[in-house]
Amino acid sequence: MTLLQLKDVSRRFGGVVAVNNIGLSIEKNEIVGLMGANGAGKTTLFSLIAGNLPPSAGEILFDDRRIDGLRADQISRLGVARTFQIVRPFSGLTVLENVTISALFGSSRTKSMVSATNIAREVLEEVELTNRAGDYASALTLSGRKRLEIARALATNPKLLMLDEVMAGLTATEGAEAVAMIRRFQETRNLTVIVVEHVMGILMDLCPRIVVLHHGALIAEGSPQDVANDSRVIDSYLGTR
Ligand code: ATP
């Protein structure tokens, strides 16, 4: 069953076509990798889906409903969450308080502080940050801040989660732990996940399907092996065989 559908979606910034006429369908429960060089349009695509930016053209359907034109908070309430490359927690609040605020928004939208705090505690358990719940967000390491960013997204109770370079800058061990964690919560929550990551090994390991962007256009999609052997991908991105 299709959860997300993009039809001829484009986004321009002045003369730059950041996203160029993209058509893409994502099924429920898929983990899809989104790959492409710097400036290929990956983050812009996330922003279009999440409603942080309006598309210049095209249609976006989520759960069979048009969402292009809706505000980010409306789209969040329908069950779309994203992380940001530059993590931006409220640094003067604790880890638990940061996640509690997210639980008050999004599709979990509880009005009660007690239930929001309970949701936040559960999510911190899922991302293994429970032991840092009372610390200021600013005191976390990079790996901890990335987990907090994921926790804030999960606390909105999404159906679709878009992860933007949540493993960048992590050590190999931390990266492997993050992959295991993503697999775990994807399964227990029946989530659909789109992952942007520059570390190819991680993307190919985690994602049965990969979509490749180049200068805003979708140039290839398929299994990791198909994509790695695609001549356009090799020419435009991987460089060598
Ligand atoms: P990276 O891997 O570096 O994050 P990306 O694939 O996410 O790259 P985008 O950040 O989506 O790429 O950028 C796509 C293109 O759109 C780039 O040429 C970028 O300079 C341009 N762009 C993105 N956001 C804006 C903006 N707010 N104003 C003007 N140009 C923008």
CSV table of C-alpha atoms and ligand atoms in Angstrom, one decimal:
chain,number,residue,atom,x,y,z
A,1,MET,CA,0.0,0.0,0.0
A,2,THR,CA,1.4,3.4,-1.0
A,3,LEU,CA,2.0,5.8,1.8
A,4,LEU,CA,3.7,8.7,0.0
A,5,GLN,CA,3.4,9.7,-3.6
A,6,LEU,CA,5.2,12.5,-5.4
A,7,LYS,CA,3.9,13.6,-8.8
A,8,ASP,CA,6.1,15.8,-11.0
A,9,VAL,CA,7.4,17.7,-7.9
A,10,SER,CA,9.8,20.6,-8.5
A,11,ARG,CA,11.3,23.4,-6.4
A,12,ARG,CA,13.2,26.3,-7.7
A,13,PHE,CA,15.3,28.9,-5.8
A,14,GLY,CA,15.6,31.7,-8.3
A,15,GLY,CA,17.5,30.2,-11.2
A,16,VAL,CA,18.4,27.0,-9.3
A,17,VAL,CA,16.2,24.0,-9.8
A,18,ALA,CA,16.9,22.2,-6.5
A,19,VAL,CA,14.2,19.5,-7.2
A,20,ASN,CA,13.4,18.7,-10.8
A,21,ASN,CA,10.2,17.0,-11.7
A,22,ILE,CA,10.4,14.1,-9.3
A,23,GLY,CA,7.9,11.2,-9.4
A,24,LEU,CA,8.3,8.7,-6.6
A,25,SER,CA,6.1,6.3,-4.6
A,26,ILE,CA,6.9,4.9,-1.2
A,27,GLU,CA,5.1,1.9,0.2
A,28,LYS,CA,4.0,1.5,3.9
A,29,ASN,CA,6.8,0.0,6.0
A,30,GLU,CA,9.6,0.6,3.5
A,31,ILE,CA,13.0,1.8,4.4
A,32,VAL,CA,14.2,3.8,1.4
A,33,GLY,CA,17.7,5.3,1.0
A,34,LEU,CA,18.1,8.7,-0.6
A,35,MET,CA,21.5,9.2,-2.2
A,36,GLY,CA,23.2,12.0,-4.1
A,37,ALA,CA,26.2,14.3,-4.0
A,38,ASN,CA,26.1,17.6,-2.0
A,39,GLY,CA,23.5,19.9,-3.5
A,40,ALA,CA,21.6,17.1,-5.3
A,41,GLY,CA,18.4,18.2,-3.6
A,42,LYS,CA,17.9,15.6,-0.8
A,43,THR,CA,17.3,18.0,2.0
A,44,THR,CA,15.1,20.2,-0.2
A,45,LEU,CA,13.0,17.1,-1.0
A,46,PHE,CA,12.5,16.4,2.8
A,47,SER,CA,11.5,20.0,3.3
A,48,LEU,CA,8.9,19.8,0.5
A,49,ILE,CA,7.4,16.6,2.0
A,50,ALA,CA,7.4,18.0,5.5
A,51,GLY,CA,5.9,21.3,4.4
A,52,ASN,CA,8.9,23.4,5.5
A,53,LEU,CA,8.9,24.6,1.9
A,54,PRO,CA,6.1,24.7,-0.7
A,55,PRO,CA,6.8,23.0,-4.0
A,56,SER,CA,7.0,25.3,-7.1
A,57,ALA,CA,5.1,22.6,-9.0
A,58,GLY,CA,3.7,19.1,-8.6
A,59,GLU,CA,1.6,17.2,-6.1
A,60,ILE,CA,2.4,15.4,-2.9
A,61,LEU,CA,0.0,12.8,-1.5
A,62,PHE,CA,0.3,11.2,1.9
A,63,ASP,CA,-2.1,8.5,2.9
A,64,ASP,CA,-4.1,9.3,-0.2
A,65,ARG,CA,-4.5,12.9,0.7
A,66,ARG,CA,-3.0,16.0,-1.0
A,67,ILE,CA,-0.5,17.6,1.5
A,68,ASP,CA,1.3,20.1,-0.7
A,69,GLY,CA,0.1,23.5,0.3
A,70,LEU,CA,-0.5,22.4,4.0
A,71,ARG,CA,1.6,23.9,6.7
A,72,ALA,CA,4.4,22.0,8.4
A,73,ASP,CA,2.4,21.6,11.7
A,74,GLN,CA,-0.6,20.3,9.8
A,75,ILE,CA,1.6,17.8,7.9
A,76,SER,CA,3.2,16.8,11.2
A,77,ARG,CA,-0.2,16.0,12.7
A,78,LEU,CA,-1.0,13.8,9.8
A,79,GLY,CA,2.1,11.7,10.7
A,80,VAL,CA,5.1,13.0,8.9
A,81,ALA,CA,8.3,13.7,10.9
A,82,ARG,CA,11.9,14.7,9.9
A,83,THR,CA,15.2,15.3,11.5
A,84,PHE,CA,17.4,18.2,10.6
A,85,GLN,CA,21.1,17.9,9.5
A,86,ILE,CA,22.0,20.7,11.9
A,87,VAL,CA,20.5,19.5,15.1
A,88,ARG,CA,18.7,22.2,17.0
A,89,PRO,CA,17.5,21.1,20.4
A,90,PHE,CA,16.4,23.7,23.0
A,91,SER,CA,19.8,23.7,24.7
A,92,GLY,CA,18.6,25.3,27.9
A,93,LEU,CA,16.1,22.5,28.4
A,94,THR,CA,16.7,19.0,29.5
A,95,VAL,CA,16.7,16.0,27.2
A,96,LEU,CA,13.3,14.9,28.6
A,97,GLU,CA,11.8,18.4,28.3
A,98,ASN,CA,12.9,18.6,24.7
A,99,VAL,CA,11.2,15.4,23.8
A,100,THR,CA,8.1,16.2,25.9
A,101,ILE,CA,7.6,19.4,23.8
A,102,SER,CA,7.6,17.3,20.6
A,103,ALA,CA,5.1,14.9,22.1
A,104,LEU,CA,2.7,17.8,22.7
A,105,PHE,CA,2.7,18.4,18.9
A,106,GLY,CA,2.6,16.0,16.0
A,107,SER,CA,0.0,13.2,15.6
A,108,SER,CA,0.4,12.1,19.2
A,109,ARG,CA,-1.0,15.5,20.2
A,110,THR,CA,-1.8,14.9,23.7
A,111,LYS,CA,-2.9,17.9,25.7
A,112,SER,CA,-1.8,16.5,29.0
A,113,MET,CA,1.7,17.2,30.3
A,114,VAL,CA,1.7,14.0,32.2
A,115,SER,CA,1.0,11.8,29.2
A,116,ALA,CA,3.4,13.9,27.0
A,117,THR,CA,6.1,13.2,29.6
A,118,ASN,CA,5.2,9.5,29.6
A,119,ILE,CA,5.5,9.4,25.8
A,120,ALA,CA,8.8,11.2,26.0
A,121,ARG,CA,10.2,8.6,28.5
A,122,GLU,CA,9.1,5.7,26.3
A,123,VAL,CA,10.8,7.3,23.3
A,124,LEU,CA,14.0,8.0,25.3
A,125,GLU,CA,14.1,4.3,26.1
A,126,GLU,CA,13.8,3.5,22.4
A,127,VAL,CA,16.8,5.6,21.5
A,128,GLU,CA,18.7,4.6,24.6
A,129,LEU,CA,18.9,8.1,26.1
A,130,THR,CA,17.1,7.3,29.3
A,131,ASN,CA,20.2,7.7,31.4
A,132,ARG,CA,20.6,11.3,30.0
A,133,ALA,CA,16.9,12.3,30.5
A,134,GLY,CA,17.7,14.9,33.2
A,135,ASP,CA,20.8,16.4,31.5
A,136,TYR,CA,20.7,19.6,29.5
A,137,ALA,CA,20.6,18.9,25.8
A,138,SER,CA,23.7,21.1,25.4
A,139,ALA,CA,25.7,18.6,27.5
A,140,LEU,CA,25.2,15.7,25.0
A,141,THR,CA,27.9,14.4,22.7
A,142,LEU,CA,27.3,14.5,18.9
A,143,SER,CA,25.9,10.9,19.0
A,144,GLY,CA,23.6,11.9,21.9
A,145,ARG,CA,22.4,15.0,20.1
A,146,LYS,CA,21.6,12.9,17.0
A,147,ARG,CA,19.6,10.4,19.1
A,148,LEU,CA,17.8,13.3,20.7
A,149,GLU,CA,16.9,14.6,17.3
A,150,ILE,CA,15.5,11.2,16.4
A,151,ALA,CA,13.6,11.1,19.7
A,152,ARG,CA,12.0,14.4,19.0
A,153,ALA,CA,10.8,13.2,15.7
A,154,LEU,CA,9.5,9.9,17.1
A,155,ALA,CA,7.7,11.6,19.9
A,156,THR,CA,5.3,13.2,17.3
A,157,ASN,CA,4.2,9.6,16.6
A,158,PRO,CA,4.9,9.6,12.9
A,159,LYS,CA,3.9,7.1,10.2
A,160,LEU,CA,6.7,8.5,7.9
A,161,LEU,CA,10.1,9.4,9.4
A,162,MET,CA,12.7,11.2,7.3
A,163,LEU,CA,16.3,10.9,8.7
A,164,ASP,CA,18.7,13.5,7.3
A,165,GLU,CA,22.3,12.4,8.0
A,166,VAL,CA,21.7,11.2,11.5
A,167,MET,CA,24.8,9.0,11.3
A,168,ALA,CA,27.2,11.7,9.9
A,169,GLY,CA,30.2,12.2,12.1
A,170,LEU,CA,29.6,9.1,14.2
A,171,THR,CA,32.3,6.5,14.8
A,172,ALA,CA,31.9,3.1,13.1
A,173,THR,CA,30.6,1.6,16.3
A,174,GLU,CA,28.2,4.4,17.0
A,175,GLY,CA,27.0,4.2,13.3
A,176,ALA,CA,26.4,0.4,13.6
A,177,GLU,CA,24.5,1.0,16.9
A,178,ALA,CA,22.4,3.7,15.1
A,179,VAL,CA,21.6,1.2,12.2
A,180,ALA,CA,20.4,-1.4,14.7
A,181,MET,CA,18.3,1.2,16.6
A,182,ILE,CA,16.6,2.4,13.4
A,183,ARG,CA,15.9,-1.2,12.3
A,184,ARG,CA,14.4,-1.9,15.8
A,185,PHE,CA,12.1,1.1,16.0
A,186,GLN,CA,11.1,0.8,12.3
A,187,GLU,CA,9.9,-2.7,13.1
A,188,THR,CA,8.2,-2.1,16.4
A,189,ARG,CA,6.4,1.0,15.2
A,190,ASN,CA,5.6,-0.2,11.7
A,191,LEU,CA,7.3,2.9,10.4
A,192,THR,CA,8.1,4.0,6.9
A,193,VAL,CA,11.5,5.5,6.8
A,194,ILE,CA,13.5,7.6,4.3
A,195,VAL,CA,17.2,7.9,5.0
A,196,VAL,CA,19.7,10.4,3.7
A,197,GLU,CA,23.2,9.3,4.4
A,198,HIS,CA,26.6,9.9,2.7
A,199,VAL,CA,28.2,6.7,4.1
A,200,MET,CA,27.4,4.3,1.3
A,201,GLY,CA,28.0,1.1,3.3
A,202,ILE,CA,25.4,2.1,5.9
A,203,LEU,CA,22.8,3.1,3.3
A,204,MET,CA,23.2,-0.1,1.3
A,205,ASP,CA,23.1,-2.2,4.5
A,206,LEU,CA,20.0,-0.5,5.9
A,207,CYS,CA,17.9,0.1,2.8
A,208,PRO,CA,16.5,-2.6,0.5
A,209,ARG,CA,15.6,0.2,-2.0
A,210,ILE,CA,17.7,3.2,-2.9
A,211,VAL,CA,16.8,6.3,-4.9
A,212,VAL,CA,19.5,8.5,-6.4
A,213,LEU,CA,19.2,12.2,-7.1
A,214,HIS,CA,21.5,14.2,-9.3
A,215,HIS,CA,21.2,18.0,-9.8
A,216,GLY,CA,17.6,17.7,-8.5
A,217,ALA,CA,16.5,14.9,-10.8
A,218,LEU,CA,15.8,11.3,-10.0
A,219,ILE,CA,18.4,9.4,-12.0
A,220,ALA,CA,18.1,5.8,-10.7
A,221,GLU,CA,16.2,3.7,-8.2
A,222,GLY,CA,16.3,0.0,-7.2
A,223,SER,CA,18.2,-2.4,-5.0
A,224,PRO,CA,21.5,-1.3,-3.6
A,225,GLN,CA,23.2,-3.6,-6.1
A,226,ASP,CA,21.2,-2.3,-9.1
A,227,VAL,CA,22.0,1.3,-8.1
A,228,ALA,CA,25.7,0.6,-7.5
A,229,ASN,CA,26.0,-0.9,-11.0
A,230,ASP,CA,23.9,1.8,-12.7
A,231,SER,CA,26.1,3.6,-15.3
A,232,ARG,CA,24.5,7.0,-14.7
A,233,VAL,CA,25.1,6.6,-10.9
A,234,ILE,CA,28.7,5.6,-11.5
A,235,ASP,CA,29.3,8.5,-13.9
A,236,SER,CA,27.6,11.2,-11.8
A,237,TYR,CA,28.2,10.1,-8.2
A,238,LEU,CA,30.4,7.1,-7.5
A,239,GLY,CA,33.1,8.1,-10.0
A,240,THR,CA,34.6,4.6,-10.4
A,241,ARG,CA,33.4,1.1,-10.6
B,1,ATP,P1,23.8,18.2,1.1
B,1,ATP,O1,24.2,16.7,0.9
B,1,ATP,O2,24.9,19.1,1.0
B,1,ATP,O3,22.9,18.4,2.2
B,1,ATP,P2,21.4,18.2,-0.6
B,1,ATP,O4,21.4,17.1,-1.6
B,1,ATP,O5,20.6,18.1,0.6
B,1,ATP,O6,22.9,18.5,-0.3
B,1,ATP,P3,20.0,20.6,-1.0
B,1,ATP,O7,20.4,21.2,0.3
B,1,ATP,O8,18.6,20.2,-1.1
B,1,ATP,O9,21.0,19.5,-1.4
B,1,ATP,O10,20.3,21.7,-2.1
B,1,ATP,C1,19.9,21.6,-3.5
B,1,ATP,C2,20.2,22.8,-4.3
B,1,ATP,O11,19.3,23.9,-3.9
B,1,ATP,C3,21.6,23.4,-4.0
B,1,ATP,O12,22.1,24.0,-5.2
B,1,ATP,C4,21.4,24.5,-3.0
B,1,ATP,O13,22.4,25.5,-3.1
B,1,ATP,C5,20.0,25.0,-3.4
B,1,ATP,N1,19.3,25.5,-2.2
B,1,ATP,C6,18.8,24.8,-1.2
B,1,ATP,N2,18.1,25.5,-0.3
B,1,ATP,C7,18.1,26.8,-0.8
B,1,ATP,C8,17.6,28.1,-0.3
B,1,ATP,N3,16.9,28.1,0.8
B,1,ATP,N4,17.8,29.1,-1.1
B,1,ATP,C9,18.5,29.0,-2.3
B,1,ATP,N5,19.1,27.9,-2.7
B,1,ATP,C10,18.9,26.8,-2.0
